[in-house]
PDB file of C-alpha atoms in Angstrom:
ATOM      1  CA  MET T   1      11.497  17.937   4.576  1.00  0.00           C
ATOM      2  CA  ILE T   2      15.151  17.043   4.267  1.00  0.00           C
ATOM      3  CA  ASP T   3      17.591  18.451   6.826  1.00  0.00           C
ATOM      4  CA  CYS T   4      21.084  19.469   5.805  1.00  0.00           C
ATOM      5  CA  TYR T   5      24.094  19.230   8.137  1.00  0.00           C
ATOM      6  CA  GLU T   6      27.763  20.082   7.751  1.00  0.00           C
ATOM      7  CA  LEU T   7      30.636  18.145   9.259  1.00  0.00           C
ATOM      8  CA  GLN T   8      33.055  20.313  11.203  1.00  0.00           C
ATOM      9  CA  GLU T   9      35.720  19.503   8.591  1.00  0.00           C
ATOM     10  CA  PHE T  10      33.366  20.691   5.817  1.00  0.00           C
ATOM     11  CA  SER T  11      32.892  24.005   7.601  1.00  0.00           C
ATOM     12  CA  LYS T  12      36.675  24.390   7.894  1.00  0.00           C
ATOM     13  CA  ASP T  13      37.127  23.573   4.183  1.00  0.00           C
ATOM     14  CA  LEU T  14      34.462  26.122   3.291  1.00  0.00           C
ATOM     15  CA  LYS T  15      35.966  28.839   5.463  1.00  0.00           C
ATOM     16  CA  LYS T  16      39.400  28.282   3.918  1.00  0.00           C
ATOM     17  CA  LEU T  17      38.095  28.262   0.327  1.00  0.00           C
ATOM     18  CA  ALA T  18      35.884  31.314   0.968  1.00  0.00           C
ATOM     19  CA  LYS T  19      39.029  33.407   1.362  1.00  0.00           C
ATOM     20  CA  LYS T  20      39.868  32.639  -2.269  1.00  0.00           C
ATOM     21  CA  TYR T  21      36.293  32.409  -3.613  1.00  0.00           C
ATOM     22  CA  ARG T  22      34.321  35.108  -1.756  1.00  0.00           C
ATOM     23  CA  SER T  23      30.896  34.025  -3.033  1.00  0.00           C
ATOM     24  CA  LEU T  24      31.355  30.374  -2.036  1.00  0.00           C
ATOM     25  CA  PRO T  25      29.266  30.418   1.180  1.00  0.00           C
ATOM     26  CA  GLU T  26      26.343  31.857  -0.801  1.00  0.00           C
ATOM     27  CA  ASP T  27      26.983  29.391  -3.658  1.00  0.00           C
ATOM     28  CA  ILE T  28      26.923  26.479  -1.180  1.00  0.00           C
ATOM     29  CA  GLU T  29      23.534  27.685   0.123  1.00  0.00           C
ATOM     30  CA  THR T  30      22.257  27.413  -3.447  1.00  0.00           C
ATOM     31  CA  VAL T  31      23.706  23.892  -3.708  1.00  0.00           C
ATOM     32  CA  LYS T  32      21.939  22.957  -0.449  1.00  0.00           C
ATOM     33  CA  LYS T  33      18.583  24.125  -1.864  1.00  0.00           C
ATOM     34  CA  VAL T  34      19.114  22.031  -4.992  1.00  0.00           C
ATOM     35  CA  LEU T  35      20.131  18.980  -2.951  1.00  0.00           C
ATOM     36  CA  LYS T  36      17.104  19.284  -0.682  1.00  0.00           C
ATOM     37  CA  ALA T  37      14.859  19.303  -3.763  1.00  0.00           C
ATOM     38  CA  LYS T  38      16.717  16.480  -5.568  1.00  0.00           C
ATOM     39  CA  PRO T  39      19.092  14.668  -3.198  1.00  0.00           C
ATOM     40  CA  ASP T  40      19.840  11.654  -5.414  1.00  0.00           C
ATOM     41  CA  ALA T  41      22.809  11.453  -7.770  1.00  0.00           C
ATOM     42  CA  ARG T  42      22.098  12.842 -11.224  1.00  0.00           C
ATOM     43  CA  PRO T  43      24.585  12.046 -13.996  1.00  0.00           C
ATOM     44  CA  ASP T  44      26.472  15.046 -15.343  1.00  0.00           C
ATOM     45  CA  PHE T  45      25.639  17.070 -12.221  1.00  0.00           C
ATOM     46  CA  SER T  46      26.666  14.463  -9.641  1.00  0.00           C
ATOM     47  CA  PHE T  47      27.449  10.780  -9.245  1.00  0.00           C
ATOM     48  CA  GLU T  48      27.578   8.169  -6.491  1.00  0.00           C
ATOM     49  CA  ILE T  49      30.984   7.238  -5.067  1.00  0.00           C
ATOM     50  CA  ASN T  50      31.268   3.467  -4.903  1.00  0.00           C
ATOM     51  CA  ASN T  51      33.619   1.002  -3.182  1.00  0.00           C
ATOM     52  CA  LEU T  52      33.739   2.801   0.164  1.00  0.00           C
ATOM     53  CA  GLY T  53      32.674  -0.232   2.181  1.00  0.00           C
ATOM     54  CA  ILE T  54      29.811   1.646   3.876  1.00  0.00           C
ATOM     55  CA  ASP T  55      26.041   1.407   3.520  1.00  0.00           C
ATOM     56  CA  ALA T  56      25.392   5.117   3.035  1.00  0.00           C
ATOM     57  CA  CYS T  57      24.867   6.731  -0.352  1.00  0.00           C
ATOM     58  CA  VAL T  58      27.815   9.121  -0.811  1.00  0.00           C
ATOM     59  CA  ILE T  59      27.629  11.480  -3.771  1.00  0.00           C
ATOM     60  CA  LYS T  60      30.108  13.813  -5.453  1.00  0.00           C
ATOM     61  CA  VAL T  61      28.736  17.002  -7.006  1.00  0.00           C
ATOM     62  CA  LYS T  62      31.015  18.131  -9.791  1.00  0.00           C
ATOM     63  CA  LYS T  63      29.003  20.923 -11.376  1.00  0.00           C
ATOM     64  CA  ILE T  64      28.813  23.881  -9.042  1.00  0.00           C
ATOM     65  CA  ALA T  65      28.380  27.441 -10.241  1.00  0.00           C
ATOM     66  CA  CYS T  66      30.508  29.934  -8.326  1.00  0.00           C
ATOM     67  CA  LYS T  67      29.908  33.660  -8.762  1.00  0.00           C
ATOM     68  CA  SER T  68      33.563  34.319  -7.881  1.00  0.00           C
ATOM     69  CA  LEU T  69      34.623  32.356 -10.961  1.00  0.00           C
ATOM     70  CA  LYS T  70      32.949  34.469 -13.606  1.00  0.00           C
ATOM     71  CA  GLY T  71      32.562  32.965 -17.043  1.00  0.00           C
ATOM     72  CA  LYS T  72      33.021  29.391 -15.797  1.00  0.00           C
ATOM     73  CA  GLY T  73      29.376  28.586 -15.077  1.00  0.00           C
ATOM     74  CA  VAL T  74      29.086  25.107 -13.584  1.00  0.00           C
ATOM     75  CA  LYS T  75      32.602  24.263 -14.792  1.00  0.00           C
ATOM     76  CA  SER T  76      34.129  26.065 -11.808  1.00  0.00           C
ATOM     77  CA  GLY T  77      36.165  23.050 -10.693  1.00  0.00           C
ATOM     78  CA  LEU T  78      34.565  23.061  -7.252  1.00  0.00           C
ATOM     79  CA  ARG T  79      33.452  19.753  -5.770  1.00  0.00           C
ATOM     80  CA  VAL T  80      31.119  18.886  -2.898  1.00  0.00           C
ATOM     81  CA  ILE T  81      30.949  15.457  -1.295  1.00  0.00           C
ATOM     82  CA  TYR T  82      27.826  14.600   0.675  1.00  0.00           C
ATOM     83  CA  ALA T  83      25.965  11.647   2.105  1.00  0.00           C
ATOM     84  CA  TYR T  84      22.257  11.232   1.514  1.00  0.00           C
ATOM     85  CA  LEU T  85      20.546   9.252   4.271  1.00  0.00           C
ATOM     86  CA  GLU T  86      17.163   8.610   2.718  1.00  0.00           C
ATOM     87  CA  GLU T  87      15.591   6.882   5.745  1.00  0.00           C
ATOM     88  CA  ASP T  88      16.617   9.703   8.087  1.00  0.00           C
ATOM     89  CA  LYS T  89      15.793  12.402   5.515  1.00  0.00           C
ATOM     90  CA  LYS T  90      19.260  13.891   6.031  1.00  0.00           C
ATOM     91  CA  ILE T  91      22.009  15.296   3.870  1.00  0.00           C
ATOM     92  CA  ILE T  92      25.444  15.480   5.456  1.00  0.00           C
ATOM     93  CA  LEU T  93      27.953  17.739   3.721  1.00  0.00           C
ATOM     94  CA  ILE T  94      31.315  16.021   4.128  1.00  0.00           C
ATOM     95  CA  GLU T  95      33.836  17.877   2.008  1.00  0.00           C
ATOM     96  CA  VAL T  96      34.262  20.820  -0.362  1.00  0.00           C
ATOM     97  CA  PHE T  97      37.360  21.359  -2.475  1.00  0.00           C
ATOM     98  CA  HIS T  98      38.645  22.717  -5.766  1.00  0.00           C
ATOM     99  CA  LYS T  99      39.925  20.139  -8.225  1.00  0.00           C
ATOM    100  CA  SER T 100      43.173  22.091  -8.711  1.00  0.00           C
ATOM    101  CA  ASP T 101      43.936  21.658  -4.981  1.00  0.00           C
ATOM    102  CA  LYS T 102      43.317  17.910  -4.921  1.00  0.00           C
ATOM    103  CA  ALA T 103      42.207  15.342  -7.444  1.00  0.00           C
ATOM    104  CA  ASN T 104      39.801  13.241  -5.386  1.00  0.00           C
ATOM    105  CA  GLU T 105      37.666  13.155  -2.287  1.00  0.00           C
ATOM    106  CA  ASP T 106      39.109  12.270   1.118  1.00  0.00           C
ATOM    107  CA  ARG T 107      37.890   8.688   1.350  1.00  0.00           C
ATOM    108  CA  ASP T 108      39.345   8.312   4.850  1.00  0.00           C
ATOM    109  CA  ARG T 109      37.246  11.251   6.073  1.00  0.00           C
ATOM    110  CA  ILE T 110      34.103   9.686   4.630  1.00  0.00           C
ATOM    111  CA  ILE T 111      34.771   6.223   6.053  1.00  0.00           C
ATOM    112  CA  ASN T 112      35.875   7.549   9.455  1.00  0.00           C
ATOM    113  CA  TYR T 113      32.721   9.653   9.781  1.00  0.00           C
ATOM    114  CA  PHE T 114      30.499   6.661   9.191  1.00  0.00           C
ATOM    115  CA  LYS T 115      32.528   4.449  11.520  1.00  0.00           C
ATOM    116  CA  LYS T 116      32.189   7.090  14.299  1.00  0.00           C
ATOM    117  CA  SER T 117      28.457   7.523  13.726  1.00  0.00           C
ATOM    118  CA  ILE T 118      27.949   3.746  13.924  1.00  0.00           C
ATOM    119  CA  ASP T 119      29.961   3.545  17.157  1.00  0.00           C
ATOM    120  CA  THR T 120      27.969   6.299  18.901  1.00  0.00           C
TER     121      THR T 120
END
């Protein structure tokens, strides 16, 4: 069984976006179920983010259906960044954002999280 955790920053991102996209918390629960079943990167749905200088597998999900964005299907523009720690059987949700708000993931957030977790 794979456990799923959220960084505090992820929870803040989600809370902020949920004001605009009311169904997002429920949509993220659906994403979690999918990730627990198939946590690896799958082209078209998600892909691995390279060149971070860390050992963890960090993946960007770019096809997320959002009920608040009717008619868009998986082309909602929402993105989720997560780390899959296969040995620990853990998924860590790092960031959620809409592509119109920012173009790319917060690489500093990703790297800083893994530096902190190594130090502790």
